[in-house]
């Protein structure tokens, strides 16, 4: 085992919320997700932190400064940091009415304020604010040109607000979000936004669906009726995909996918997250993570200081099993062993933020 201590290893808490509630299983409380993360341990190694969603009932975006301090103390007392945060923008579609788009930008502002408070309290040394377009590909397709312009305008306004807080925004590429529903559409959106604090959040489970052309068949990279037993086309496809999106990538989710789509509760279908050791998983997690963490010459990019496991829409029975999180941590450790680096233990984490 190496002595790599970067990137830091985080677990996401929002899988306790996403796809839960009405029409699905009960929400898993924030404290339960936090406890499962803090308890996980493999060969003496533990998670370094959590990524959080600023969503009720886990976390109130309008929390008082005292509430934010209580959150910081709770997480810090478990020797964890907080990294990237999901802005609750779904009440205001990025291509909606003027009022809806203003609501989107306001949710980003509130999220940046929340993040700034956590930085000031010393528990958030790195991380971004995660957004999406909060709009469906189907509604976008009614008028692609004008709808894309609205998404870009909303993202630009959000970026300008985030810049006032020193925050970067990362658009998570998922097939269920307009203007982000294919790798080509995602790049077009990022290029049009053209803000230095706008980037891409790559999730291995979702970007696999980019290769398959879901919701955008003309942009598929893998051949139709692809034979998953032949790794060569998949590796070539991942190289093509990451060459295009890696320069934009400022946040990264380690995940597994079985090549299918799935949705539950109110969440539309997107790339299905699988357990780390799922025999039906199509990815070689450790090897394929390297396409995102290394450049075309195999050199480490060090483009972000932490990586996060995202396992949305797992059954509650799976998520309440501590072994699930130990297996995830073990996989994350292997990714860091293969594609991580060493930094002095007394380094000022703020100096590592890019």
XYZ file of C-alpha atoms in Angstrom:
354
model
C 0.000 0.000 0.000
C 1.257 3.486 -0.886
C 1.501 6.465 1.395
C -0.612 8.663 -0.870
C -2.719 11.109 1.142
C -4.257 12.945 -1.833
C -6.814 13.130 -3.217
C -8.818 13.099 -0.011
C -11.573 10.477 0.144
C -15.144 11.659 0.641
C -18.541 10.024 0.872
C -21.707 11.783 -0.309
C -24.595 12.234 2.122
C -27.261 13.146 -0.445
C -27.881 9.506 -1.481
C -29.932 9.437 1.718
C -32.247 11.916 -0.036
C -32.070 11.472 -3.795
C -34.767 9.154 -5.085
C -36.216 8.766 -1.591
C -39.452 10.051 -0.079
C -42.774 10.180 -1.914
C -43.147 7.228 -4.243
C -40.071 5.485 -2.885
C -38.361 4.496 0.355
C -38.058 6.764 3.409
C -35.313 9.373 3.555
C -32.218 8.211 5.443
C -31.371 10.893 8.033
C -28.251 13.024 7.609
C -26.886 11.863 10.961
C -27.173 8.235 9.824
C -25.263 8.958 6.609
C -22.657 10.832 8.636
C -22.310 7.989 11.146
C -21.937 5.363 8.415
C -19.201 7.459 6.806
C -17.327 8.103 10.040
C -17.525 4.445 11.103
C -16.189 3.001 7.850
C -12.586 1.817 8.150
C -10.261 -0.346 6.057
C -6.771 -1.274 7.265
C -6.776 1.720 9.590
C -7.800 4.161 6.825
C -11.015 6.144 7.131
C -12.927 8.623 4.994
C -11.494 12.151 5.084
C -14.780 13.937 4.631
C -18.260 14.251 3.213
C -19.880 16.054 0.325
C -23.331 17.368 1.173
C -26.594 18.395 -0.453
C -28.097 21.608 0.889
C -31.560 20.089 0.844
C -34.293 19.504 3.393
C -34.710 17.464 5.478
C -30.935 16.964 5.677
C -29.792 20.580 5.665
C -31.742 23.832 5.463
C -30.273 26.198 2.879
C -31.497 29.077 5.075
C -29.644 27.846 8.163
C -28.535 30.537 10.599
C -24.850 31.118 11.231
C -25.288 29.286 14.535
C -26.850 26.320 12.713
C -23.957 26.261 10.248
C -21.480 26.291 13.126
C -23.298 23.380 14.765
C -23.008 21.460 11.482
C -19.310 22.295 11.242
C -18.724 21.185 14.824
C -20.656 17.948 14.320
C -18.652 17.014 11.234
C -15.328 18.263 12.582
C -15.732 16.343 15.830
C -15.759 13.175 13.711
C -12.436 14.195 12.108
C -14.156 14.840 8.800
C -14.150 17.793 6.405
C -16.898 19.047 4.125
C -16.060 19.361 0.449
C -18.385 19.954 -2.495
C -21.998 20.928 -1.946
C -25.128 20.529 -4.080
C -27.150 23.707 -4.565
C -30.940 23.123 -4.311
C -31.794 24.740 -7.646
C -34.664 22.514 -8.824
C -37.408 24.993 -7.940
C -36.092 27.322 -10.625
C -35.261 25.713 -13.975
C -32.279 27.291 -15.701
C -34.337 27.645 -18.891
C -37.525 28.695 -17.094
C -39.238 32.049 -16.666
C -37.347 35.134 -15.548
C -38.569 34.568 -11.988
C -37.554 30.899 -12.074
C -34.096 31.727 -13.382
C -33.715 34.373 -10.708
C -34.631 31.733 -8.118
C -31.918 29.448 -9.551
C -29.279 32.155 -9.161
C -30.488 32.974 -5.652
C -30.126 29.332 -4.593
C -26.553 29.408 -5.890
C -25.908 32.589 -3.899
C -27.262 31.011 -0.720
C -25.166 27.895 -1.306
C -22.026 29.991 -1.786
C -22.766 31.887 1.437
C -23.177 28.562 3.233
C -19.901 27.320 1.782
C -18.055 30.496 2.735
C -19.190 30.117 6.352
C -17.921 26.536 6.414
C -14.578 27.661 4.987
C -14.311 30.354 7.632
C -15.003 27.704 10.299
C -12.126 25.586 8.977
C -14.026 22.464 7.881
C -14.191 23.126 4.124
C -10.668 23.499 2.720
C -11.655 22.469 -0.821
C -14.664 21.691 -2.971
C -17.105 23.316 -5.400
C -20.812 24.089 -5.688
C -22.575 21.523 -7.847
C -25.402 22.559 -10.189
C -27.413 21.225 -13.100
C -29.936 22.837 -15.447
C -32.979 21.600 -13.473
C -34.662 21.147 -16.854
C -35.533 18.045 -18.851
C -34.048 17.121 -22.237
C -37.587 16.643 -23.541
C -38.627 20.225 -22.767
C -35.275 21.496 -24.083
C -35.808 19.692 -27.401
C -38.906 21.808 -28.144
C -36.623 24.777 -28.898
C -32.970 23.736 -28.506
C -31.387 26.992 -29.651
C -33.298 29.378 -27.415
C -33.450 26.997 -24.483
C -29.683 26.549 -24.636
C -29.276 30.334 -24.619
C -31.407 30.553 -21.464
C -29.390 27.834 -19.715
C -26.141 29.552 -20.620
C -27.403 32.940 -19.452
C -28.562 31.490 -16.120
C -25.256 29.682 -15.603
C -23.324 32.862 -16.418
C -25.309 34.844 -13.866
C -24.772 32.091 -11.296
C -21.027 32.065 -12.028
C -20.800 35.817 -11.542
C -22.531 35.509 -8.163
C -20.315 32.575 -7.147
C -17.191 34.533 -8.078
C -18.034 37.075 -5.381
C -17.601 34.257 -2.854
C -14.502 32.758 -4.455
C -16.487 29.655 -5.456
C -16.387 27.495 -8.556
C -19.517 25.916 -10.029
C -19.441 22.377 -11.409
C -22.141 21.176 -13.788
C -22.754 17.468 -13.288
C -23.150 15.711 -16.593
C -26.271 13.556 -16.414
C -28.480 12.400 -19.255
C -31.569 13.640 -17.377
C -30.578 17.355 -17.483
C -31.133 19.609 -20.495
C -28.035 21.019 -22.123
C -26.022 18.425 -20.215
C -27.689 15.287 -21.580
C -24.820 14.255 -23.852
C -21.086 14.794 -23.761
C -21.262 17.033 -26.826
C -24.133 19.126 -25.432
C -22.242 19.447 -22.140
C -19.140 20.797 -23.861
C -21.214 23.220 -25.927
C -22.817 24.540 -22.742
C -19.493 24.911 -20.920
C -17.890 26.674 -23.883
C -20.826 29.059 -24.233
C -20.869 29.928 -20.514
C -17.191 30.872 -20.816
C -16.531 31.722 -17.175
C -13.267 30.885 -15.391
C -15.160 29.525 -12.381
C -17.365 27.165 -14.423
C -16.361 23.538 -14.782
C -17.565 19.969 -15.075
C -18.314 17.397 -12.421
C -17.612 13.935 -13.794
C -19.447 10.977 -12.283
C -18.251 7.635 -13.608
C -21.756 6.146 -13.544
C -23.323 9.023 -15.465
C -20.566 9.527 -18.004
C -20.782 5.851 -18.973
C -24.288 6.660 -20.222
C -22.768 9.436 -22.348
C -20.841 6.717 -24.189
C -24.092 4.873 -24.873
C -25.953 7.858 -26.295
C -28.988 7.772 -24.011
C -31.224 10.798 -24.764
C -28.848 11.732 -27.604
C -28.262 8.777 -29.948
C -26.341 10.923 -32.414
C -23.662 11.471 -29.755
C -23.118 7.854 -28.778
C -19.526 6.652 -28.837
C -19.870 2.924 -28.168
C -21.305 0.949 -31.076
C -24.920 -0.197 -30.932
C -25.375 -3.690 -29.466
C -21.955 -3.329 -27.899
C -20.502 -6.555 -26.487
C -19.421 -5.684 -22.949
C -17.049 -8.647 -22.831
C -14.771 -6.775 -25.246
C -13.022 -4.076 -23.200
C -11.165 -2.509 -26.121
C -14.017 -0.345 -27.488
C -14.919 0.750 -23.951
C -11.357 1.810 -23.200
C -11.133 3.656 -26.506
C -14.464 5.332 -25.845
C -13.420 6.429 -22.371
C -10.234 7.898 -23.788
C -12.228 9.886 -26.349
C -14.747 11.042 -23.747
C -12.212 12.065 -21.145
C -9.990 13.830 -23.660
C -12.973 16.066 -24.421
C -14.257 16.631 -20.876
C -11.176 16.256 -18.666
C -9.935 19.816 -19.295
C -13.223 21.055 -17.826
C -13.343 18.646 -14.897
C -13.009 20.229 -11.450
C -14.888 17.659 -9.343
C -14.977 13.881 -9.591
C -17.290 11.108 -8.402
C -16.061 7.545 -8.239
C -18.955 5.198 -9.008
C -20.039 1.984 -10.711
C -22.705 1.424 -13.379
C -24.250 -1.668 -14.944
C -24.977 0.004 -18.270
C -28.636 0.728 -17.535
C -30.726 3.722 -16.510
C -32.713 3.993 -13.300
C -34.858 6.500 -11.454
C -36.895 6.405 -8.268
C -39.154 8.791 -6.384
C -39.217 12.101 -8.245
C -35.792 11.613 -9.817
C -35.798 11.011 -13.559
C -33.906 8.098 -15.035
C -30.155 8.506 -15.226
C -27.094 6.248 -15.054
C -27.727 3.546 -12.460
C -25.316 3.615 -9.547
C -24.214 0.133 -8.526
C -22.428 -1.109 -5.452
C -18.651 -1.045 -5.580
C -18.411 -4.840 -5.875
C -21.489 -5.390 -8.063
C -20.648 -8.248 -10.467
C -22.853 -6.589 -13.101
C -20.791 -3.398 -13.064
C -19.424 -2.528 -16.493
C -16.533 -0.381 -15.271
C -13.162 -1.369 -13.924
C -13.411 1.337 -11.291
C -9.725 1.731 -10.498
C -8.478 1.527 -14.081
C -11.245 3.684 -15.542
C -10.899 6.363 -12.858
C -7.420 6.872 -14.228
C -8.823 8.257 -17.478
C -10.192 11.184 -15.448
C -7.359 11.548 -12.926
C -4.507 11.382 -15.444
C -3.950 13.256 -18.694
C -3.449 11.757 -22.145
C 0.220 11.167 -21.301
C -0.600 9.309 -18.103
C 0.489 12.175 -15.857
C -1.568 13.069 -12.785
C -3.646 16.190 -13.333
C -4.152 16.978 -9.612
C -7.096 19.069 -10.797
C -9.066 18.543 -7.579
C -8.019 17.803 -4.024
C -10.697 15.277 -3.144
C -12.771 12.605 -4.824
C -16.214 11.452 -3.722
C -18.242 8.253 -3.910
C -21.772 8.800 -5.187
C -24.257 5.949 -4.789
C -27.684 7.499 -5.311
C -30.849 5.397 -5.303
C -29.388 2.362 -3.572
C -32.079 0.486 -1.593
C -32.208 1.512 2.057
C -31.363 -2.033 3.108
C -28.059 -1.675 1.262
C -27.357 1.816 2.569
C -28.005 0.856 6.179
C -25.463 -1.967 5.968
C -22.072 -0.800 7.257
C -20.281 -3.298 4.999
C -21.555 -1.332 1.991
C -19.534 1.697 3.091
C -16.476 -0.365 4.011
C -16.487 -1.862 0.510
C -16.841 1.611 -0.995
C -13.978 2.953 1.112
C -11.785 0.008 0.110
C -12.437 0.808 -3.556
C -11.692 4.492 -3.020
C -8.408 3.593 -1.344
C -7.435 1.515 -4.375
C -8.185 4.479 -6.648
C -5.932 6.709 -4.524
C -3.178 4.091 -4.465
C -3.232 3.931 -8.254
C -3.771 7.611 -9.095
C -2.988 9.640 -5.981
C -0.040 11.581 -4.663
C 1.671 12.590 -1.467
C 1.563 16.011 0.112
C 3.223 17.124 3.343
C 0.948 16.404 6.291
C 1.374 19.954 7.563
C 0.518 21.579 4.246
C -1.976 24.432 4.344
C -4.933 22.952 2.532
C -5.997 26.409 1.335
C -2.817 26.582 -0.738
C -3.907 23.480 -2.615
C -7.165 24.959 -3.895
C -6.935 25.692 -7.601
